[in-house]
Coordinates of C-alpha atoms and ligand atoms in Angstrom, one line a residue:
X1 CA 84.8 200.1 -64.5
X2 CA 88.2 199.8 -66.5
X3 CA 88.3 197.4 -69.6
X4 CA 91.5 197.0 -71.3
X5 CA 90.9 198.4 -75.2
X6 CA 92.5 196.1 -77.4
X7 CA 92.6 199.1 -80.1
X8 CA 94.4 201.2 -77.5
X9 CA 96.0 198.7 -75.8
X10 CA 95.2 200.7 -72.3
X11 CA 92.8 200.3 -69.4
X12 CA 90.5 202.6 -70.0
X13 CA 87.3 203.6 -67.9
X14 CA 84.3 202.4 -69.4
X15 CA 82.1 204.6 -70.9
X16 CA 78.6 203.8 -72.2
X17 CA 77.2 205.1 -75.2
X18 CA 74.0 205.7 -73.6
X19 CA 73.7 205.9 -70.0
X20 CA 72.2 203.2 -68.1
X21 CA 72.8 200.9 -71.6
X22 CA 75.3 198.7 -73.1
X23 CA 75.3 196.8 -76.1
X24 CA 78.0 193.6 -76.3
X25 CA 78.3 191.8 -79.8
X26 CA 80.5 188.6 -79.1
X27 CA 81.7 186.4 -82.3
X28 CA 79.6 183.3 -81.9
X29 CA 80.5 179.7 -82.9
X30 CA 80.4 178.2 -86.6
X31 CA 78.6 175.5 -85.9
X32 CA 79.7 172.0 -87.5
X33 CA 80.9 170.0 -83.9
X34 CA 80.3 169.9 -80.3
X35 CA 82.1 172.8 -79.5
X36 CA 85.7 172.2 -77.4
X37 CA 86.6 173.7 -74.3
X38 CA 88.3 176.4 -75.9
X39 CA 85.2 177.8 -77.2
X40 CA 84.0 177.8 -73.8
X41 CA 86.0 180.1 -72.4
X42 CA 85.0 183.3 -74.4
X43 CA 81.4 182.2 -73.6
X44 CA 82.0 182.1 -70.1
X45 CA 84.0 185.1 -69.6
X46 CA 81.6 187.3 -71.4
X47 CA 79.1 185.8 -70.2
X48 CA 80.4 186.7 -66.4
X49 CA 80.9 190.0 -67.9
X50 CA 77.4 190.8 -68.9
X51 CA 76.0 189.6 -65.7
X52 CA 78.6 191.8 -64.0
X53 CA 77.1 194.9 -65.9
X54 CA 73.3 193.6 -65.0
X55 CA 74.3 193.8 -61.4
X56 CA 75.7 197.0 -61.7
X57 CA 72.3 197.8 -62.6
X58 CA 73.0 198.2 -66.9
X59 CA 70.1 197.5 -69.3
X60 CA 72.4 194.7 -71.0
X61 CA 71.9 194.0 -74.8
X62 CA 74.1 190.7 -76.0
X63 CA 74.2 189.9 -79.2
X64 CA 76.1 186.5 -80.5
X65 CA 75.7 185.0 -84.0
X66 CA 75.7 181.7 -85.1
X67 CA 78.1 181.0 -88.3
X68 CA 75.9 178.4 -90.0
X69 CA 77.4 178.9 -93.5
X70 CA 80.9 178.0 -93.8
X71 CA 83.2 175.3 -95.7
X72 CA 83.7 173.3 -92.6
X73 CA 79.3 172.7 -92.7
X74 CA 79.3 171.9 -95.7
X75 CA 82.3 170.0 -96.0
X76 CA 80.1 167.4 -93.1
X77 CA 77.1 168.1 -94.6
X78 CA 78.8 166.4 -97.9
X79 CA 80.1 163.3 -96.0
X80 CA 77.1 162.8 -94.6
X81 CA 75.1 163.4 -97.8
X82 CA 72.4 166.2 -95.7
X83 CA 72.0 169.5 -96.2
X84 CA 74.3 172.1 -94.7
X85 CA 71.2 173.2 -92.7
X86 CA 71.0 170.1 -91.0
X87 CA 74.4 170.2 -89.3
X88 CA 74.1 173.4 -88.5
X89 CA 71.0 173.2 -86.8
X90 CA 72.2 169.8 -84.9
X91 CA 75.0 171.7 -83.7
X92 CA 73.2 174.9 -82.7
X93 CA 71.4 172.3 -80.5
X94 CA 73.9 171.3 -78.8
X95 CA 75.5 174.4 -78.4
X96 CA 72.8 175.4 -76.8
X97 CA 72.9 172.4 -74.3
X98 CA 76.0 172.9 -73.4
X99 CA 75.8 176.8 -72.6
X100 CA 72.5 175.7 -70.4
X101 CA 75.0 173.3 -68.6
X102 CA 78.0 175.9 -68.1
X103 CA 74.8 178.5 -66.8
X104 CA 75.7 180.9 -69.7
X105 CA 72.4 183.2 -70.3
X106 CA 70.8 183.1 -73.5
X107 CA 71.8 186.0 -75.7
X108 CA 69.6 189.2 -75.9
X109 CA 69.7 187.9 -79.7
X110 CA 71.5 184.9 -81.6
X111 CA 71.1 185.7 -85.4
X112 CA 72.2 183.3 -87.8
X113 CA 74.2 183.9 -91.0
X114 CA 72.0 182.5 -93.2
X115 CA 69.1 184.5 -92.2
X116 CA 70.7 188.1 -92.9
X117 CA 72.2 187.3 -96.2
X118 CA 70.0 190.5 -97.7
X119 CA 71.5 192.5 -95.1
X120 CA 75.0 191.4 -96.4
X121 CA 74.0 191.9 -99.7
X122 CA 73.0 195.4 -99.2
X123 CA 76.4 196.1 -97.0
X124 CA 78.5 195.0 -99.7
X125 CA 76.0 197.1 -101.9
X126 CA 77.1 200.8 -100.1
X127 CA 80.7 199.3 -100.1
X128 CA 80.8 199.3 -103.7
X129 CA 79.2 202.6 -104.2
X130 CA 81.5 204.0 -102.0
X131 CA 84.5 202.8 -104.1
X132 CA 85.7 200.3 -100.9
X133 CA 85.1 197.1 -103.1
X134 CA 84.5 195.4 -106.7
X135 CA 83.4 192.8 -108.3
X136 CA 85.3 189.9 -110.8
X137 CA 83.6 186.9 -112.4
X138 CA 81.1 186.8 -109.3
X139 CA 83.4 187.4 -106.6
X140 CA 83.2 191.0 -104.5
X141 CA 86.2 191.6 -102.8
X142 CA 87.0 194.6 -100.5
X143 CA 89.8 197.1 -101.3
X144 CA 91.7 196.6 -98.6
X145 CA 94.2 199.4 -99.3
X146 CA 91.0 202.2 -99.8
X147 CA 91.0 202.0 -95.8
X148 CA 93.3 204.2 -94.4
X149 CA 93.4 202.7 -91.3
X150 CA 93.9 198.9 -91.7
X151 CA 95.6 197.1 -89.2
X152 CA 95.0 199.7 -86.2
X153 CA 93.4 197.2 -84.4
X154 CA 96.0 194.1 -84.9
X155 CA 99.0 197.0 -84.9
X156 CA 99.6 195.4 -88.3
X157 CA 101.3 197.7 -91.0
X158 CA 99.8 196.8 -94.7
X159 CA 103.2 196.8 -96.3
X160 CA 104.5 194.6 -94.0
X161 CA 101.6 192.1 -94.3
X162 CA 101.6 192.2 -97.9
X163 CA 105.6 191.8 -98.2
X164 CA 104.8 188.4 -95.5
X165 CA 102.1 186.9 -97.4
X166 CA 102.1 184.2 -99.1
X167 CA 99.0 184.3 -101.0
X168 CA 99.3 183.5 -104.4
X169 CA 98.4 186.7 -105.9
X170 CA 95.1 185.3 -107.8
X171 CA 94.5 187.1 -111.1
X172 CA 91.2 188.5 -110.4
X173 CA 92.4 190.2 -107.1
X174 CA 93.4 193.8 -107.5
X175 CA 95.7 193.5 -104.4
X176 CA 96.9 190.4 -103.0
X177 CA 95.9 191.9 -99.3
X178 CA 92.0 192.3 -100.9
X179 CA 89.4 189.9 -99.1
X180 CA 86.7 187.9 -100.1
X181 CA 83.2 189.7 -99.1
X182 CA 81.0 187.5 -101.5
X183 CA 81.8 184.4 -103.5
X184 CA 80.0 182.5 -106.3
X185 CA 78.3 179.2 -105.9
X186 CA 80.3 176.1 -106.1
X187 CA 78.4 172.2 -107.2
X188 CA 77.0 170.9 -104.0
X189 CA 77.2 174.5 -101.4
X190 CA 74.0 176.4 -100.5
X191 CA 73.7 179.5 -102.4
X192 CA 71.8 182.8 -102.4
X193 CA 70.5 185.2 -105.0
X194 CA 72.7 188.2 -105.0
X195 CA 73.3 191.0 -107.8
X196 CA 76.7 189.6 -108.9
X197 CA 74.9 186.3 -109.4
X198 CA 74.3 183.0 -107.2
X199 CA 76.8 182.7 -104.1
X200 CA 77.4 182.9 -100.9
X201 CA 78.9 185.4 -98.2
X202 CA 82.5 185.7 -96.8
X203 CA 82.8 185.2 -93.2
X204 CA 83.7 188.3 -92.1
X205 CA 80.5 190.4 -93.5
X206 CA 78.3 188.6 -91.3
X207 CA 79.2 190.3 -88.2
X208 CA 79.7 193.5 -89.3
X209 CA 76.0 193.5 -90.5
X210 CA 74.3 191.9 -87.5
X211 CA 76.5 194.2 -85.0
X212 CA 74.8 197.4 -87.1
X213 CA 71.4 195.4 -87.0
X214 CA 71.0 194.5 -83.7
X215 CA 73.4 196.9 -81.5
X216 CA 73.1 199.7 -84.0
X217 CA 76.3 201.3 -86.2
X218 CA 78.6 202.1 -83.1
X219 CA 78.8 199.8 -80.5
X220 CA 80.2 199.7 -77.0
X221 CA 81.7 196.3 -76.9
X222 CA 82.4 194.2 -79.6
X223 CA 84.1 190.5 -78.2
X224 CA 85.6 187.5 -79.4
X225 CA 89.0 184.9 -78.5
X226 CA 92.3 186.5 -79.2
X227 CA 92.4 184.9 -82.6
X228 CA 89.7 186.9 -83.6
X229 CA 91.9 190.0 -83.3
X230 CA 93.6 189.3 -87.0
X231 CA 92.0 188.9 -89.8
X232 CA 88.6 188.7 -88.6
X233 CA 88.1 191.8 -86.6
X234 CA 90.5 194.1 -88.2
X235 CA 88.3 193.0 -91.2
X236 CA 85.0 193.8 -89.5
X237 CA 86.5 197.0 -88.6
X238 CA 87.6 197.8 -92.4
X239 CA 83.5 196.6 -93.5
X240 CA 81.8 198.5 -91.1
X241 CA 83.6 202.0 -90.9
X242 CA 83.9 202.5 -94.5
X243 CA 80.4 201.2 -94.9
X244 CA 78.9 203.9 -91.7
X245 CA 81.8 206.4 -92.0
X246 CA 81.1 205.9 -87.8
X247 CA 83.6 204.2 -85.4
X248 CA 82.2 200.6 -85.2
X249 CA 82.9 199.7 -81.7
X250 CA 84.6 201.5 -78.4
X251 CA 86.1 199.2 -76.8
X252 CA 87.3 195.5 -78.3
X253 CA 87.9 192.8 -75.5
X254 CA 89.9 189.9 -76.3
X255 CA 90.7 186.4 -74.1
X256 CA 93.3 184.7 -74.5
X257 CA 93.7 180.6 -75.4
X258 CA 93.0 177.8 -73.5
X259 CA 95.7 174.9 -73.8
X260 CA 95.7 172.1 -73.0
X261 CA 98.8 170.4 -70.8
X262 CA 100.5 173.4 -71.9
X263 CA 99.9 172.4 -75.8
X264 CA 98.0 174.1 -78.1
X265 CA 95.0 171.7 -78.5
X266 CA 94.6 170.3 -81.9
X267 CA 92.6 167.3 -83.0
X268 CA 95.9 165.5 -84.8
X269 CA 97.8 166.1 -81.7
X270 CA 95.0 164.0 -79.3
X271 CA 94.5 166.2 -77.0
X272 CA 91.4 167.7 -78.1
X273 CA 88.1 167.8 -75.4
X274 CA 84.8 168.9 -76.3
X275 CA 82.7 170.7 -73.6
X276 CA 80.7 167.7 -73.7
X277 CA 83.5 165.2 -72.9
X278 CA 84.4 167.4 -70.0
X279 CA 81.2 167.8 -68.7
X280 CA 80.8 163.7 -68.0
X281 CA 84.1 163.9 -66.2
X282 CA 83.3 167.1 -64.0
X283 CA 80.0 168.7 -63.2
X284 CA 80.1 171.7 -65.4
X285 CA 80.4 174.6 -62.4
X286 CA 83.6 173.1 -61.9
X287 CA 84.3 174.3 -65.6
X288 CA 82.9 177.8 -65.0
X289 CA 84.2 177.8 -62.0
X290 CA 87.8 176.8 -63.3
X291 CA 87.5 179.2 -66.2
X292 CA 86.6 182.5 -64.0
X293 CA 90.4 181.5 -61.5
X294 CA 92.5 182.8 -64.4
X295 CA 92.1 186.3 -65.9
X296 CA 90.8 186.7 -68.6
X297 CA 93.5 188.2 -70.7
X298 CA 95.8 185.2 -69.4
X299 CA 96.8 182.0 -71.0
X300 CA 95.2 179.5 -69.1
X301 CA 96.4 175.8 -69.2
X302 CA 94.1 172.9 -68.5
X303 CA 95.2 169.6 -67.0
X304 CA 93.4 167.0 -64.9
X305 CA 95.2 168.2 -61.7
X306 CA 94.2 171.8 -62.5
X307 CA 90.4 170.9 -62.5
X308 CA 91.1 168.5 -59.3
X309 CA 92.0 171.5 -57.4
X310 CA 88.9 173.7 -58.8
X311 CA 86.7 170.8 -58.0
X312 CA 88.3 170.9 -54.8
X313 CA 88.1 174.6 -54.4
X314 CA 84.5 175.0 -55.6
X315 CA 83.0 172.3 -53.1
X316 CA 84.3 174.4 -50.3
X317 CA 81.6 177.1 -51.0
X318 CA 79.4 174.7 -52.1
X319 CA 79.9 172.9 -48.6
X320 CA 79.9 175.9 -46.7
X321 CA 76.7 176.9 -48.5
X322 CA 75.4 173.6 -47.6
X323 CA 76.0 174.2 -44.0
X324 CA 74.5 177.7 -44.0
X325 CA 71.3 176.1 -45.4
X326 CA 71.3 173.2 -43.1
X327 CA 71.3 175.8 -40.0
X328 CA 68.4 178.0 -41.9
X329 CA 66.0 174.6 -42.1
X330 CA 67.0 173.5 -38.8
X331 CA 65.0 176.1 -37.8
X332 CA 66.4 176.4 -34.3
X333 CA 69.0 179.8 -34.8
X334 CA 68.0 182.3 -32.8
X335 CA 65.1 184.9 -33.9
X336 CA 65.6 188.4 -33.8
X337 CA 68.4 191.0 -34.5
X338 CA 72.0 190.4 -35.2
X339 CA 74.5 190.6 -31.8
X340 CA 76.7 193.1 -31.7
X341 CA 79.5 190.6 -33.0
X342 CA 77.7 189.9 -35.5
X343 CA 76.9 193.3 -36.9
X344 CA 81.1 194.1 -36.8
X345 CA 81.0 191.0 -38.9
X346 CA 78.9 192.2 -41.7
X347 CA 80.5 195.4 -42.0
X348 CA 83.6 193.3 -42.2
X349 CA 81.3 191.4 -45.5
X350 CA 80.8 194.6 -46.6
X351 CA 84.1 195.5 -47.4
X352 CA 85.1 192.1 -48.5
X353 CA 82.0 192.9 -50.9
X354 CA 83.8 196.0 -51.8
X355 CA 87.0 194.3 -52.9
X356 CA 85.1 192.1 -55.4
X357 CA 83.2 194.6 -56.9
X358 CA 86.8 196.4 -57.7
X359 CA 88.2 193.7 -58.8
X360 CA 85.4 193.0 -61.1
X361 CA 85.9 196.7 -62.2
X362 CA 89.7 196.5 -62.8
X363 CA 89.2 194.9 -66.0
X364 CA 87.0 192.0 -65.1
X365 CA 89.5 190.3 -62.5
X366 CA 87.7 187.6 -61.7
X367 CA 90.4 185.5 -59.9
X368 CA 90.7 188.1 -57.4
X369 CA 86.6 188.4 -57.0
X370 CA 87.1 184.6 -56.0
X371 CA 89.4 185.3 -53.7
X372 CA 86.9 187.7 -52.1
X373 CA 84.1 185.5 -51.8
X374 CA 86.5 182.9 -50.3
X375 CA 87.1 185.4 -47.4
X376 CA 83.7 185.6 -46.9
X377 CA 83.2 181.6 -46.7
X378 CA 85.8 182.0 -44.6
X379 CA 83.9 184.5 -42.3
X380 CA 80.9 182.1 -42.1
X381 CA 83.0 179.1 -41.3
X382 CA 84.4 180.6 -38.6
X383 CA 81.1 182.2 -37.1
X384 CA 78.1 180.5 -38.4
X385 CA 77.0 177.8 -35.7
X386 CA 74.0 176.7 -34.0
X387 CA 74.3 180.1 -31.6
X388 CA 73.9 182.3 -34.4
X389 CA 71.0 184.6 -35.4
X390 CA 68.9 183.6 -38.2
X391 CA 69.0 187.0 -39.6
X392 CA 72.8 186.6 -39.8
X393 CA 73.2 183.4 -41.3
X394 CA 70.4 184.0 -43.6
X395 CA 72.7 187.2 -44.9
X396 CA 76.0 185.0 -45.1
X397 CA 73.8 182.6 -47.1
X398 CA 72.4 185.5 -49.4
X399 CA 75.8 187.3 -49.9
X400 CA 78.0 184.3 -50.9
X401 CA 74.7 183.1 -53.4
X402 CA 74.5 186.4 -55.0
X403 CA 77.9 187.2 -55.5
X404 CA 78.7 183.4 -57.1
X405 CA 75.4 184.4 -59.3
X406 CA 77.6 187.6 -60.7
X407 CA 79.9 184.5 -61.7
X408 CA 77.4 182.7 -62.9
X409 CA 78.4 180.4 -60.1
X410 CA 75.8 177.5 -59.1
X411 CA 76.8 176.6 -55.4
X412 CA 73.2 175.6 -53.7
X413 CA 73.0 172.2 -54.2
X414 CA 69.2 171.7 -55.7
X415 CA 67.4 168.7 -53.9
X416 CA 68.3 165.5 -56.4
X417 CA 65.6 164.5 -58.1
X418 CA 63.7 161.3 -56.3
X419 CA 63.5 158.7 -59.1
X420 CA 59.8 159.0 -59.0
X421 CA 60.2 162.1 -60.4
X422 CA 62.6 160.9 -63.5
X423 CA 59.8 158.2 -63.9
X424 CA 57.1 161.0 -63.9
X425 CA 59.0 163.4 -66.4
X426 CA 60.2 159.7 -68.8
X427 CA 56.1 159.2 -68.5
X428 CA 55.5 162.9 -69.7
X429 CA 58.5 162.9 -72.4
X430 CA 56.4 159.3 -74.0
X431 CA 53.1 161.3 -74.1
X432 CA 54.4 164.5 -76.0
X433 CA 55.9 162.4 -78.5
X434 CA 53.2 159.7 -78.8
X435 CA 51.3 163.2 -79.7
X436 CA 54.1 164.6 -81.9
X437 CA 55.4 167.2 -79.8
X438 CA 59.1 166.6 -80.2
X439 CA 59.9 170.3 -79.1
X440 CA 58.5 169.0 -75.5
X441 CA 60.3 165.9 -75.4
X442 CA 63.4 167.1 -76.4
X443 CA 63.3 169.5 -73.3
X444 CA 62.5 167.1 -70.7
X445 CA 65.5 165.0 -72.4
X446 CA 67.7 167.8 -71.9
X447 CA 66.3 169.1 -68.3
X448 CA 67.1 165.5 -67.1
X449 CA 70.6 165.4 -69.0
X450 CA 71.0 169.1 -66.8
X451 CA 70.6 167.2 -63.8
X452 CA 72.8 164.4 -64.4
X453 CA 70.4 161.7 -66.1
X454 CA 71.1 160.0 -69.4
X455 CA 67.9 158.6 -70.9
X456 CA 68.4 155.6 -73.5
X457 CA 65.4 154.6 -75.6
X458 CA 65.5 150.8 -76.1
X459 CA 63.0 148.1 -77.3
X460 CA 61.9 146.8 -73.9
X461 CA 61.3 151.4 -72.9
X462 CA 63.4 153.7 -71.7
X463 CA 66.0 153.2 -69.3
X464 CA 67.5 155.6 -67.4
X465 CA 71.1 156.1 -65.3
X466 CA 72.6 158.5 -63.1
X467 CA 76.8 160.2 -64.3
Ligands
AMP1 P1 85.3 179.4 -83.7 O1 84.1 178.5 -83.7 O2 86.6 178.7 -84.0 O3 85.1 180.7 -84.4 O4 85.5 179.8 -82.1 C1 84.5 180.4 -81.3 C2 85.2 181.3 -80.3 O5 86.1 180.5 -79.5 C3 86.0 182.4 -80.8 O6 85.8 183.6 -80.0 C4 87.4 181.9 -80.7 O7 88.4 183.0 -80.6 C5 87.4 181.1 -79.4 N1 88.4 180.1 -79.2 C6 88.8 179.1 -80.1 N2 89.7 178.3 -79.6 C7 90.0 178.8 -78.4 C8 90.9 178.4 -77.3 N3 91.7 177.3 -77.5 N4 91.0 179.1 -76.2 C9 90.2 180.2 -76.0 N5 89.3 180.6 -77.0 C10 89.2 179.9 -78.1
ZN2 ZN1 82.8 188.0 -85.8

């Protein structure tokens, strides 16, 4: 498989660090907000790309943190007079909510900041002994100029950044291109113990340290939007190599933005969308499913008419799925072996099969995967009918499902839930929390949301509706 190397800015082939293994670290949210549909696509695509490698038979570690420490927490924690800790774990919630919706996998592992702060604390430790960083009046900052290689990843030259910035050049800093690896506490911010007194982390340290926790000092894949590329990774990059003296990750994949009605999407502007908006306007495979038509490395612009025509797109497999299925329970398809035409047809599948999996391989082209499969449906349009084998429709029915399932692609309708059922699961959800088990009834909330029902709790019960 190629994967274009954002350090080398080349398609290279893809070499694991151990064979049969690879380890994927992909910047995760900072959770204060629903997250928008921006933030979707890196989740999707890499997503997509990890179940890629699983079906190429890898042993798949994914590792994406959760920024629960950060001025924009606490900034809502303040107006709303909680604790950081409670926006950040609402938000993780429904971060987690959403991803179910949009079929993303739960990561291998999801750390959170604020539960690796000793970690940090011992990262910034080496980096001091090893001359990359110092402290002032409770701040650690990182000598950004002690390594040699800044900006190799961004193609950024330190002189010219410095002579561009306009930073004030604070008194304390040593350099005006220094960063902040560990701040002191202000009135009203969480704070940690640390040996240059009470404070809190900088944002970039985080990653660095989980990365080496959980994926180990050099990594295959490290992930994140475009955005990412400068400060943040270059940053990471700086942290981790001076801290390990190893090469932090091989290869650094980047998407590129989502905007919307070819505008950058910004809350003043209006034309900001939360996942969760989106989601009651579309089902949520449309979203995948619209995501996964544009490369990854594209700019992808989202519009109304854009998602009408994935809609549209996406309920032609899902239709021609349909049919497939529909023959299979009629149970009236011929038993038996394939016909002859029938066998040319598969080998015909097989090489359609072919061209998605090296399209997949030439950097994760997933447009031109769906292209593939749309062949395919094609195929089984044509020759799936009431005089068909079983054994043949059942394999047009099992290649289109498994090759959507490399996308992450949802396309067999499930049953719809009979409202006895809902009134079952409502019944169970009032039991676990008559007995206090809030964990239960949250999920049978959320499994019904999944399928399309909103419960509301009112004074007469709960009432339920179908979006
Ligand atoms: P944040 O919570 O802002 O750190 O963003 C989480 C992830 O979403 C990061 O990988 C960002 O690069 C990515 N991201 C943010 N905005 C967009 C966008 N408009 N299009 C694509 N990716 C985005
Ligand atoms: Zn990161």
């Amino acid at each position: 498989m190629k994967i274009y190397n954002t350090l080398t800015q080349k398609k290279e082939e893809f070499v694991p660090i151990e064979e049969g293994k690879v380890g994927i670290y992909v910047c995760g949210p900072t959770v204060y907000n629903y997250i928008h549909i921006g933030n979707a696509r890196p989740a999707i695509v890499f997503d997509t790309l990890r179940r890629y490698f699983e079906y190429k038979g890898y042993q798949v570690n994914y590792v994406s943190n959760f920024t629960d420490v950060d001025d924009k927490i606490i900034n809502k924690a303040n107006e709303e007079g909680v604790h950081a800790s409670e926006i950040s774990e609402r938000y993780i919630k429904e971060f987690r909510i959403d991803m179910e919706a949009l079929n993303v996998k739960e990561a291998s592992c999801h750390p959170k900041a604020t539960e690796e702060i000793d970690d940090m604390i011992q990262m910034i430790e080496t980096l001091i002994k090893k001359g990359h960083a110092y402290e002032k009046n409770g701040t650690v900052y990182y000598k950004t100029r002690s390594f040699k290689e800044y900006g190799k990843l961004s193609k950024k030259n330190i002189d010219d950044l410095e002579a561009g910035s306009r930073i004030a050049v604070s008194d304390e800093k040593e350099d005006p291109m220094d960063f902040v690896l560990w701040k002191p506490k202000k009135d009203g911010e969480p704070y940690w113990k640390s040996p240059w007194g009470d404070g809190r982390p900088g944002w970039h340290i985080e990653c660095s340290v989980m990365s080496a926790k959980y994926l180990g000092d050099e990594i295959d894949i490290h992930a994140g939007g475009e955005d990412l590329i400068f400060p943040h990774h270059e940053n990471e990059i700086a942290q981790s190599e001076a801290a390990s003296g190893k090469t932090f990750a091989r290869y650094w994949m980047h998407n590129a933005f989502l905007n919307i009605d070819n505008k950058k999407m910004s809350k003043s502007a209006g034309n900001f969308f939360t996942v969760r908006d989106i989601c009651q306007q579309y089902p949520p495979q449309v979203v995948r499913f619209f995501m996964l038509n544009a490369h990854y490395r594209s700019p992808l612009n989202f519009s109304r008419e854009l998602m009408e025509a994935a809609s549209n797109s996406l309920t032609r497999i899902i239709t021609s799925v349909g049919q497939l299925d529909f023959l299979l329970k009629a149970g009236t398809l011929k038993e038996g072996s394939q016909s002859l035409e029938e066998v040319e047809l598969t080998k015909e599948v097989e090489e359609l099969q072919k061209k998605f999996n090296n399209s997949m391989d030439d950097d994760l082209n997933t447009a031109d995967a769906i292209a593939a499969i749309f062949e395919i449906v094609k195929l089984a349009n044509t020759h799936c009918n009431g005089d068909s084998s079983e054994a043949f429709v059942q394999y047009m029915m099992d290649k289109i499902t498994m090759l959507c399932d490399i996308l992450g692609l949802i396309v067999r309708q499930e049953e719809e839930l009979l409202d006895e059922d809902i009134e079952n699961l409502i019944e169970e959800r009032q039991m676990a929390r008559k007995n206090r088990d809030f964990a239960r009834a949250d999920e049978i909330r959320d499994q019904l949301l999944n399928r399309g029902i909103v419960l509301e709790d009112t004074r007469e019960g709960v009432r339920w509706k179908r979006v």
